[in-house]
Amino acid sequence: MSEQIEPGEAVPMNAWQAAATDLAHCVRFYSRLPVPALPWEQDAHALPSFPRLVRMIPVAGLLLGLLPAAVFGFALLLDLGPWLAAILSVAAMVVTTGALHEDGLADTADSCGATTIERRLEIMRDSRIGSFGASALFLALALRIAALAALSSRLDGGAVIATILITASLSRTAGLMPLVFLPPARRDGMSQAVGQPARETFWFAAGIAVVLAVVLGVLADLPFAGIVLMLVLSGLSGLALTRFAKRHLGGQTGDIAGAAQQAAEIAALIGLLTVLPA
């Protein structure tokens, strides 16, 4: 005899529905894309639970890279040149994510001008951008654009498109490292509200990110040494920002996670460039 579901009671989800729900929550959280409510979702716009949905972040990152990758490829088809293609691609990612990670990088950079943890956290909450933040934002955008333009002169368009997808997935996975390995720096911040992911779940997500990077890299005929460097350098960037946050704030914030994502993306792109002949 089947169990009766009372009105208002949550309907149990199977494994595939749970994975799809977590993926939808990830895309909603990390982007401005209009993701419709899934048929079985009770509250499509509830605050996501990071301890559960972390496993789908590499896949969500891959999805977020689709529009920037398509824009890059279309720009090349229109013969707009590598620099304009790179600028349009990075702009597409900024629009897709609402500059979520760039904002975190700028706030983190601005906090470097303060001498106490309390003042650093106060600066990171300030919506205004300072000279450190503006400089970091400009340099990060310039490095991403220049790296993509340089890659397009050494790889075919399909390989660069694959690289955009790989870095979108790897960098967002690396951006989780401060959230996983450090306690929240504040009791009332977003990182406290969404919950701290378990390390086991993070390593599962990291495994998915590695598989996606290797499969896409092999299919795009990227050099294996380049794939390895992308994996290693994105991970080391996440670790470096984690260590920085521990000394700088005594914990992590969402802004630190955004800064880690930006650092990981730039490191992965430059890592691939170093093994490609000029």
PDB file of C-alpha atoms in Angstrom:
ATOM      1  CA  MET A   1       0.000   0.000   0.000  1.00  0.00           C
ATOM      2  CA  SER A   2       1.541   3.334  -1.076  1.00  0.00           C
ATOM      3  CA  GLU A   3       2.194   6.055   1.492  1.00  0.00           C
ATOM      4  CA  GLN A   4      -0.144   9.038   1.484  1.00  0.00           C
ATOM      5  CA  ILE A   5       1.476  12.457   1.037  1.00  0.00           C
ATOM      6  CA  GLU A   6      -0.168  15.087   3.197  1.00  0.00           C
ATOM      7  CA  PRO A   7      -0.897  18.490   1.612  1.00  0.00           C
ATOM      8  CA  GLY A   8       2.116  20.787   1.924  1.00  0.00           C
ATOM      9  CA  GLU A   9       4.432  17.885   2.732  1.00  0.00           C
ATOM     10  CA  ALA A  10       7.631  17.661   0.655  1.00  0.00           C
ATOM     11  CA  VAL A  11       7.519  14.920  -1.967  1.00  0.00           C
ATOM     12  CA  PRO A  12      10.591  12.643  -1.714  1.00  0.00           C
ATOM     13  CA  MET A  13      12.956  12.972  -4.676  1.00  0.00           C
ATOM     14  CA  ASN A  14      14.875  10.196  -6.354  1.00  0.00           C
ATOM     15  CA  ALA A  15      18.627  10.472  -6.947  1.00  0.00           C
ATOM     16  CA  TRP A  16      18.290  12.030 -10.411  1.00  0.00           C
ATOM     17  CA  GLN A  17      15.727  14.574  -9.258  1.00  0.00           C
ATOM     18  CA  ALA A  18      17.931  15.515  -6.298  1.00  0.00           C
ATOM     19  CA  ALA A  19      20.956  15.977  -8.577  1.00  0.00           C
ATOM     20  CA  ALA A  20      18.936  18.083 -11.038  1.00  0.00           C
ATOM     21  CA  THR A  21      17.583  20.195  -8.164  1.00  0.00           C
ATOM     22  CA  ASP A  22      21.083  20.798  -6.801  1.00  0.00           C
ATOM     23  CA  LEU A  23      22.317  21.723 -10.282  1.00  0.00           C
ATOM     24  CA  ALA A  24      19.430  24.167 -10.751  1.00  0.00           C
ATOM     25  CA  HIS A  25      20.164  25.770  -7.368  1.00  0.00           C
ATOM     26  CA  CYS A  26      23.849  26.086  -8.290  1.00  0.00           C
ATOM     27  CA  VAL A  27      23.111  27.809 -11.594  1.00  0.00           C
ATOM     28  CA  ARG A  28      20.626  30.164  -9.920  1.00  0.00           C
ATOM     29  CA  PHE A  29      23.104  31.041  -7.168  1.00  0.00           C
ATOM     30  CA  TYR A  30      26.119  31.564  -9.431  1.00  0.00           C
ATOM     31  CA  SER A  31      24.401  33.328 -12.317  1.00  0.00           C
ATOM     32  CA  ARG A  32      21.643  35.622 -13.481  1.00  0.00           C
ATOM     33  CA  LEU A  33      20.276  33.004 -15.853  1.00  0.00           C
ATOM     34  CA  PRO A  34      16.482  32.491 -15.630  1.00  0.00           C
ATOM     35  CA  VAL A  35      16.300  28.870 -14.443  1.00  0.00           C
ATOM     36  CA  PRO A  36      12.644  27.786 -14.217  1.00  0.00           C
ATOM     37  CA  ALA A  37      11.317  25.823 -11.266  1.00  0.00           C
ATOM     38  CA  LEU A  38      11.548  22.077 -11.745  1.00  0.00           C
ATOM     39  CA  PRO A  39       8.216  20.204 -11.562  1.00  0.00           C
ATOM     40  CA  TRP A  40       9.045  18.567  -8.217  1.00  0.00           C
ATOM     41  CA  GLU A  41      10.636  21.622  -6.510  1.00  0.00           C
ATOM     42  CA  GLN A  42       8.827  22.987  -3.472  1.00  0.00           C
ATOM     43  CA  ASP A  43      10.648  26.348  -3.396  1.00  0.00           C
ATOM     44  CA  ALA A  44      12.778  27.136  -6.426  1.00  0.00           C
ATOM     45  CA  HIS A  45      14.230  30.299  -4.913  1.00  0.00           C
ATOM     46  CA  ALA A  46      15.082  29.101  -1.423  1.00  0.00           C
ATOM     47  CA  LEU A  47      18.585  29.798  -0.109  1.00  0.00           C
ATOM     48  CA  PRO A  48      20.753  26.918  -1.370  1.00  0.00           C
ATOM     49  CA  SER A  49      22.252  24.390   1.024  1.00  0.00           C
ATOM     50  CA  PHE A  50      25.940  24.224   0.109  1.00  0.00           C
ATOM     51  CA  PRO A  51      26.667  21.091   2.156  1.00  0.00           C
ATOM     52  CA  ARG A  52      24.454  19.162  -0.282  1.00  0.00           C
ATOM     53  CA  LEU A  53      24.756  20.888  -3.648  1.00  0.00           C
ATOM     54  CA  VAL A  54      28.564  21.293  -3.747  1.00  0.00           C
ATOM     55  CA  ARG A  55      28.823  18.056  -5.719  1.00  0.00           C
ATOM     56  CA  MET A  56      27.131  19.710  -8.718  1.00  0.00           C
ATOM     57  CA  ILE A  57      29.193  22.910  -8.821  1.00  0.00           C
ATOM     58  CA  PRO A  58      31.707  21.582 -11.430  1.00  0.00           C
ATOM     59  CA  VAL A  59      28.792  20.780 -13.748  1.00  0.00           C
ATOM     60  CA  ALA A  60      27.164  24.151 -13.030  1.00  0.00           C
ATOM     61  CA  GLY A  61      30.469  25.860 -13.850  1.00  0.00           C
ATOM     62  CA  LEU A  62      30.567  24.017 -17.149  1.00  0.00           C
ATOM     63  CA  LEU A  63      27.057  25.225 -17.965  1.00  0.00           C
ATOM     64  CA  LEU A  64      27.996  28.806 -17.090  1.00  0.00           C
ATOM     65  CA  GLY A  65      30.859  28.555 -19.569  1.00  0.00           C
ATOM     66  CA  LEU A  66      28.576  27.643 -22.473  1.00  0.00           C
ATOM     67  CA  LEU A  67      27.519  31.192 -23.379  1.00  0.00           C
ATOM     68  CA  PRO A  68      31.040  32.702 -23.155  1.00  0.00           C
ATOM     69  CA  ALA A  69      32.386  29.774 -25.193  1.00  0.00           C
ATOM     70  CA  ALA A  70      29.668  30.197 -27.810  1.00  0.00           C
ATOM     71  CA  VAL A  71      30.280  33.955 -27.994  1.00  0.00           C
ATOM     72  CA  PHE A  72      34.001  33.347 -28.500  1.00  0.00           C
ATOM     73  CA  GLY A  73      33.373  30.810 -31.266  1.00  0.00           C
ATOM     74  CA  PHE A  74      30.795  32.995 -33.003  1.00  0.00           C
ATOM     75  CA  ALA A  75      33.135  36.001 -32.889  1.00  0.00           C
ATOM     76  CA  LEU A  76      35.838  33.947 -34.584  1.00  0.00           C
ATOM     77  CA  LEU A  77      33.362  32.793 -37.229  1.00  0.00           C
ATOM     78  CA  LEU A  78      32.597  36.438 -37.936  1.00  0.00           C
ATOM     79  CA  ASP A  79      36.354  37.012 -38.312  1.00  0.00           C
ATOM     80  CA  LEU A  80      36.382  39.627 -35.566  1.00  0.00           C
ATOM     81  CA  GLY A  81      39.874  38.622 -34.465  1.00  0.00           C
ATOM     82  CA  PRO A  82      41.179  36.986 -31.269  1.00  0.00           C
ATOM     83  CA  TRP A  83      41.247  40.110 -29.095  1.00  0.00           C
ATOM     84  CA  LEU A  84      37.671  41.156 -29.747  1.00  0.00           C
ATOM     85  CA  ALA A  85      36.552  37.529 -29.425  1.00  0.00           C
ATOM     86  CA  ALA A  86      38.280  37.318 -26.039  1.00  0.00           C
ATOM     87  CA  ILE A  87      36.774  40.604 -24.826  1.00  0.00           C
ATOM     88  CA  LEU A  88      33.269  39.562 -25.871  1.00  0.00           C
ATOM     89  CA  SER A  89      33.697  36.150 -24.237  1.00  0.00           C
ATOM     90  CA  VAL A  90      34.815  37.598 -20.905  1.00  0.00           C
ATOM     91  CA  ALA A  91      32.019  40.168 -21.105  1.00  0.00           C
ATOM     92  CA  ALA A  92      29.511  37.370 -21.656  1.00  0.00           C
ATOM     93  CA  MET A  93      30.741  35.605 -18.516  1.00  0.00           C
ATOM     94  CA  VAL A  94      30.533  38.811 -16.480  1.00  0.00           C
ATOM     95  CA  VAL A  95      26.955  39.370 -17.649  1.00  0.00           C
ATOM     96  CA  THR A  96      26.037  35.713 -17.042  1.00  0.00           C
ATOM     97  CA  THR A  97      27.284  35.745 -13.445  1.00  0.00           C
ATOM     98  CA  GLY A  98      26.384  39.323 -12.635  1.00  0.00           C
ATOM     99  CA  ALA A  99      30.078  39.947 -11.831  1.00  0.00           C
ATOM    100  CA  LEU A 100      29.622  37.818  -8.710  1.00  0.00           C
ATOM    101  CA  HIS A 101      33.234  36.634  -8.521  1.00  0.00           C
ATOM    102  CA  GLU A 102      34.713  39.908  -9.745  1.00  0.00           C
ATOM    103  CA  ASP A 103      32.902  41.694  -6.924  1.00  0.00           C
ATOM    104  CA  GLY A 104      34.446  39.282  -4.428  1.00  0.00           C
ATOM    105  CA  LEU A 105      37.908  39.889  -5.838  1.00  0.00           C
ATOM    106  CA  ALA A 106      37.511  43.664  -5.656  1.00  0.00           C
ATOM    107  CA  ASP A 107      36.231  43.571  -2.066  1.00  0.00           C
ATOM    108  CA  THR A 108      39.055  41.246  -1.028  1.00  0.00           C
ATOM    109  CA  ALA A 109      41.660  43.526  -2.612  1.00  0.00           C
ATOM    110  CA  ASP A 110      40.203  46.615  -0.937  1.00  0.00           C
ATOM    111  CA  SER A 111      40.439  44.912   2.463  1.00  0.00           C
ATOM    112  CA  CYS A 112      44.216  44.664   2.069  1.00  0.00           C
ATOM    113  CA  GLY A 113      44.491  48.343   2.975  1.00  0.00           C
ATOM    114  CA  ALA A 114      43.266  47.739   6.548  1.00  0.00           C
ATOM    115  CA  THR A 115      45.337  46.642   9.530  1.00  0.00           C
ATOM    116  CA  THR A 116      42.747  44.831  11.677  1.00  0.00           C
ATOM    117  CA  ILE A 117      40.421  41.920  10.935  1.00  0.00           C
ATOM    118  CA  GLU A 118      37.392  43.925  12.063  1.00  0.00           C
ATOM    119  CA  ARG A 119      38.201  46.771   9.685  1.00  0.00           C
ATOM    120  CA  ARG A 120      38.904  44.338   6.816  1.00  0.00           C
ATOM    121  CA  LEU A 121      35.510  42.697   7.246  1.00  0.00           C
ATOM    122  CA  GLU A 122      33.866  46.120   7.410  1.00  0.00           C
ATOM    123  CA  ILE A 123      35.534  47.167   4.140  1.00  0.00           C
ATOM    124  CA  MET A 124      34.491  43.927   2.441  1.00  0.00           C
ATOM    125  CA  ARG A 125      30.867  44.704   3.279  1.00  0.00           C
ATOM    126  CA  ASP A 126      31.086  48.220   1.866  1.00  0.00           C
ATOM    127  CA  SER A 127      29.481  48.392  -1.582  1.00  0.00           C
ATOM    128  CA  ARG A 128      31.906  51.107  -2.684  1.00  0.00           C
ATOM    129  CA  ILE A 129      35.073  50.154  -4.545  1.00  0.00           C
ATOM    130  CA  GLY A 130      38.474  51.538  -3.631  1.00  0.00           C
ATOM    131  CA  SER A 131      41.737  51.901  -5.515  1.00  0.00           C
ATOM    132  CA  PHE A 132      42.967  48.417  -4.560  1.00  0.00           C
ATOM    133  CA  GLY A 133      39.704  46.857  -5.690  1.00  0.00           C
ATOM    134  CA  ALA A 134      39.558  48.790  -8.958  1.00  0.00           C
ATOM    135  CA  SER A 135      43.153  47.873  -9.755  1.00  0.00           C
ATOM    136  CA  ALA A 136      42.572  44.180  -8.984  1.00  0.00           C
ATOM    137  CA  LEU A 137      39.415  44.145 -11.082  1.00  0.00           C
ATOM    138  CA  PHE A 138      41.134  45.783 -14.054  1.00  0.00           C
ATOM    139  CA  LEU A 139      44.134  43.451 -13.860  1.00  0.00           C
ATOM    140  CA  ALA A 140      41.966  40.323 -13.557  1.00  0.00           C
ATOM    141  CA  LEU A 141      39.873  41.242 -16.593  1.00  0.00           C
ATOM    142  CA  ALA A 142      42.984  42.192 -18.571  1.00  0.00           C
ATOM    143  CA  LEU A 143      44.756  38.935 -17.709  1.00  0.00           C
ATOM    144  CA  ARG A 144      41.749  36.797 -18.686  1.00  0.00           C
ATOM    145  CA  ILE A 145      41.275  38.640 -21.981  1.00  0.00           C
ATOM    146  CA  ALA A 146      44.978  38.588 -22.852  1.00  0.00           C
ATOM    147  CA  ALA A 147      45.276  34.895 -21.983  1.00  0.00           C
ATOM    148  CA  LEU A 148      42.337  33.945 -24.207  1.00  0.00           C
ATOM    149  CA  ALA A 149      43.667  36.065 -27.058  1.00  0.00           C
ATOM    150  CA  ALA A 150      47.112  34.459 -26.719  1.00  0.00           C
ATOM    151  CA  LEU A 151      45.577  30.981 -26.627  1.00  0.00           C
ATOM    152  CA  SER A 152      43.645  31.665 -29.818  1.00  0.00           C
ATOM    153  CA  SER A 153      46.910  32.377 -31.617  1.00  0.00           C
ATOM    154  CA  ARG A 154      48.323  28.991 -30.559  1.00  0.00           C
ATOM    155  CA  LEU A 155      45.245  26.753 -30.639  1.00  0.00           C
ATOM    156  CA  ASP A 156      42.332  26.256 -32.996  1.00  0.00           C
ATOM    157  CA  GLY A 157      38.966  27.715 -32.077  1.00  0.00           C
ATOM    158  CA  GLY A 158      37.540  24.431 -30.805  1.00  0.00           C
ATOM    159  CA  ALA A 159      40.427  23.970 -28.376  1.00  0.00           C
ATOM    160  CA  VAL A 160      39.986  27.489 -26.982  1.00  0.00           C
ATOM    161  CA  ILE A 161      36.255  26.858 -26.554  1.00  0.00           C
ATOM    162  CA  ALA A 162      37.054  23.680 -24.617  1.00  0.00           C
ATOM    163  CA  THR A 163      39.516  25.666 -22.495  1.00  0.00           C
ATOM    164  CA  ILE A 164      36.824  28.209 -21.598  1.00  0.00           C
ATOM    165  CA  LEU A 165      34.551  25.383 -20.456  1.00  0.00           C
ATOM    166  CA  ILE A 166      37.316  23.682 -18.476  1.00  0.00           C
ATOM    167  CA  THR A 167      38.373  26.837 -16.646  1.00  0.00           C
ATOM    168  CA  ALA A 168      34.745  27.725 -15.861  1.00  0.00           C
ATOM    169  CA  SER A 169      34.354  24.351 -14.137  1.00  0.00           C
ATOM    170  CA  LEU A 170      37.777  24.112 -12.469  1.00  0.00           C
ATOM    171  CA  SER A 171      37.835  27.663 -11.134  1.00  0.00           C
ATOM    172  CA  ARG A 172      34.436  27.422  -9.451  1.00  0.00           C
ATOM    173  CA  THR A 173      35.466  24.159  -7.842  1.00  0.00           C
ATOM    174  CA  ALA A 174      38.711  25.757  -6.609  1.00  0.00           C
ATOM    175  CA  GLY A 175      36.664  28.668  -5.284  1.00  0.00           C
ATOM    176  CA  LEU A 176      35.014  26.265  -2.848  1.00  0.00           C
ATOM    177  CA  MET A 177      38.270  25.567  -1.007  1.00  0.00           C
ATOM    178  CA  PRO A 178      38.103  28.497   1.453  1.00  0.00           C
ATOM    179  CA  LEU A 179      34.473  27.619   2.229  1.00  0.00           C
ATOM    180  CA  VAL A 180      35.360  23.986   2.896  1.00  0.00           C
ATOM    181  CA  PHE A 181      38.594  24.293   4.850  1.00  0.00           C
ATOM    182  CA  LEU A 182      37.952  27.430   6.930  1.00  0.00           C
ATOM    183  CA  PRO A 183      35.178  28.497   9.314  1.00  0.00           C
ATOM    184  CA  PRO A 184      33.115  31.581   8.446  1.00  0.00           C
ATOM    185  CA  ALA A 185      34.801  34.841   9.418  1.00  0.00           C
ATOM    186  CA  ARG A 186      31.424  36.322  10.436  1.00  0.00           C
ATOM    187  CA  ARG A 187      28.411  34.881  12.177  1.00  0.00           C
ATOM    188  CA  ASP A 188      25.921  36.722   9.970  1.00  0.00           C
ATOM    189  CA  GLY A 189      27.495  36.415   6.508  1.00  0.00           C
ATOM    190  CA  MET A 190      26.284  34.562   3.441  1.00  0.00           C
ATOM    191  CA  SER A 191      28.840  31.773   3.894  1.00  0.00           C
ATOM    192  CA  GLN A 192      27.424  31.164   7.391  1.00  0.00           C
ATOM    193  CA  ALA A 193      23.842  31.157   6.068  1.00  0.00           C
ATOM    194  CA  VAL A 194      24.392  28.612   3.282  1.00  0.00           C
ATOM    195  CA  GLY A 195      26.312  26.176   5.483  1.00  0.00           C
ATOM    196  CA  GLN A 196      29.807  24.728   5.359  1.00  0.00           C
ATOM    197  CA  PRO A 197      30.324  21.908   2.843  1.00  0.00           C
ATOM    198  CA  ALA A 198      31.807  18.636   4.062  1.00  0.00           C
ATOM    199  CA  ARG A 199      35.311  17.861   2.909  1.00  0.00           C
ATOM    200  CA  GLU A 200      34.203  14.495   1.536  1.00  0.00           C
ATOM    201  CA  THR A 201      31.620  16.225  -0.665  1.00  0.00           C
ATOM    202  CA  PHE A 202      34.225  18.687  -1.878  1.00  0.00           C
ATOM    203  CA  TRP A 203      36.641  15.922  -2.878  1.00  0.00           C
ATOM    204  CA  PHE A 204      33.800  14.247  -4.772  1.00  0.00           C
ATOM    205  CA  ALA A 205      33.168  17.530  -6.619  1.00  0.00           C
ATOM    206  CA  ALA A 206      36.895  17.926  -7.283  1.00  0.00           C
ATOM    207  CA  GLY A 207      36.910  14.449  -8.819  1.00  0.00           C
ATOM    208  CA  ILE A 208      34.067  15.420 -11.149  1.00  0.00           C
ATOM    209  CA  ALA A 209      35.934  18.596 -12.135  1.00  0.00           C
ATOM    210  CA  VAL A 210      39.077  16.592 -12.930  1.00  0.00           C
ATOM    211  CA  VAL A 211      37.143  14.112 -15.065  1.00  0.00           C
ATOM    212  CA  LEU A 212      35.404  16.906 -16.981  1.00  0.00           C
ATOM    213  CA  ALA A 213      38.716  18.709 -17.570  1.00  0.00           C
ATOM    214  CA  VAL A 214      40.519  15.593 -18.792  1.00  0.00           C
ATOM    215  CA  VAL A 215      37.680  14.457 -21.061  1.00  0.00           C
ATOM    216  CA  LEU A 216      37.192  17.893 -22.624  1.00  0.00           C
ATOM    217  CA  GLY A 217      40.933  18.445 -22.912  1.00  0.00           C
ATOM    218  CA  VAL A 218      41.535  15.113 -24.636  1.00  0.00           C
ATOM    219  CA  LEU A 219      38.596  15.634 -27.001  1.00  0.00           C
ATOM    220  CA  ALA A 220      39.956  19.081 -27.900  1.00  0.00           C
ATOM    221  CA  ASP A 221      43.461  17.669 -28.362  1.00  0.00           C
ATOM    222  CA  LEU A 222      44.973  19.896 -25.683  1.00  0.00           C
ATOM    223  CA  PRO A 223      48.479  18.870 -24.600  1.00  0.00           C
ATOM    224  CA  PHE A 224      48.288  16.549 -21.610  1.00  0.00           C
ATOM    225  CA  ALA A 225      50.934  18.579 -19.770  1.00  0.00           C
ATOM    226  CA  GLY A 226      48.723  21.630 -20.228  1.00  0.00           C
ATOM    227  CA  ILE A 227      45.700  19.835 -18.800  1.00  0.00           C
ATOM    228  CA  VAL A 228      47.740  18.756 -15.786  1.00  0.00           C
ATOM    229  CA  LEU A 229      49.027  22.286 -15.230  1.00  0.00           C
ATOM    230  CA  MET A 230      45.494  23.668 -15.400  1.00  0.00           C
ATOM    231  CA  LEU A 231      44.422  21.194 -12.730  1.00  0.00           C
ATOM    232  CA  VAL A 232      47.421  21.796 -10.483  1.00  0.00           C
ATOM    233  CA  LEU A 233      47.546  25.579 -10.743  1.00  0.00           C
ATOM    234  CA  SER A 234      43.802  26.058 -10.213  1.00  0.00           C
ATOM    235  CA  GLY A 235      44.023  23.893  -7.094  1.00  0.00           C
ATOM    236  CA  LEU A 236      47.099  25.713  -5.808  1.00  0.00           C
ATOM    237  CA  SER A 237      45.348  29.047  -6.359  1.00  0.00           C
ATOM    238  CA  GLY A 238      42.399  27.915  -4.266  1.00  0.00           C
ATOM    239  CA  LEU A 239      44.809  26.706  -1.572  1.00  0.00           C
ATOM    240  CA  ALA A 240      46.746  29.992  -1.650  1.00  0.00           C
ATOM    241  CA  LEU A 241      43.577  32.060  -1.157  1.00  0.00           C
ATOM    242  CA  THR A 242      42.544  29.724   1.660  1.00  0.00           C
ATOM    243  CA  ARG A 243      45.849  30.285   3.463  1.00  0.00           C
ATOM    244  CA  PHE A 244      45.618  34.019   2.786  1.00  0.00           C
ATOM    245  CA  ALA A 245      42.087  34.169   4.226  1.00  0.00           C
ATOM    246  CA  LYS A 246      43.165  32.327   7.377  1.00  0.00           C
ATOM    247  CA  ARG A 247      45.881  34.914   8.049  1.00  0.00           C
ATOM    248  CA  HIS A 248      43.940  37.917   6.762  1.00  0.00           C
ATOM    249  CA  LEU A 249      40.506  37.294   8.282  1.00  0.00           C
ATOM    250  CA  GLY A 250      40.790  34.261  10.536  1.00  0.00           C
ATOM    251  CA  GLY A 251      38.198  32.544   8.323  1.00  0.00           C
ATOM    252  CA  GLN A 252      36.386  32.767   5.022  1.00  0.00           C
ATOM    253  CA  THR A 253      33.701  34.876   3.382  1.00  0.00           C
ATOM    254  CA  GLY A 254      31.880  34.720   0.072  1.00  0.00           C
ATOM    255  CA  ASP A 255      34.188  37.443  -1.219  1.00  0.00           C
ATOM    256  CA  ILE A 256      37.223  35.242  -0.554  1.00  0.00           C
ATOM    257  CA  ALA A 257      35.562  32.437  -2.524  1.00  0.00           C
ATOM    258  CA  GLY A 258      35.021  34.847  -5.427  1.00  0.00           C
ATOM    259  CA  ALA A 259      38.651  35.954  -5.310  1.00  0.00           C
ATOM    260  CA  ALA A 260      39.755  32.301  -5.285  1.00  0.00           C
ATOM    261  CA  GLN A 261      37.664  31.611  -8.392  1.00  0.00           C
ATOM    262  CA  GLN A 262      39.218  34.524 -10.260  1.00  0.00           C
ATOM    263  CA  ALA A 263      42.754  33.531  -9.271  1.00  0.00           C
ATOM    264  CA  ALA A 264      42.130  29.909 -10.262  1.00  0.00           C
ATOM    265  CA  GLU A 265      40.758  30.856 -13.685  1.00  0.00           C
ATOM    266  CA  ILE A 266      43.714  33.106 -14.473  1.00  0.00           C
ATOM    267  CA  ALA A 267      46.231  30.542 -13.199  1.00  0.00           C
ATOM    268  CA  ALA A 268      44.693  27.752 -15.283  1.00  0.00           C
ATOM    269  CA  LEU A 269      44.742  29.838 -18.476  1.00  0.00           C
ATOM    270  CA  ILE A 270      48.351  30.899 -17.965  1.00  0.00           C
ATOM    271  CA  GLY A 271      49.335  27.352 -17.047  1.00  0.00           C
ATOM    272  CA  LEU A 272      48.041  26.065 -20.368  1.00  0.00           C
ATOM    273  CA  LEU A 273      49.811  28.873 -22.222  1.00  0.00           C
ATOM    274  CA  THR A 274      53.197  27.966 -20.752  1.00  0.00           C
ATOM    275  CA  VAL A 275      53.282  24.571 -22.496  1.00  0.00           C
ATOM    276  CA  LEU A 276      52.137  25.798 -25.901  1.00  0.00           C
ATOM    277  CA  PRO A 277      54.767  26.834 -28.453  1.00  0.00           C
ATOM    278  CA  ALA A 278      54.573  30.494 -29.416  1.00  0.00           C
TER     279      ALA A 278
END
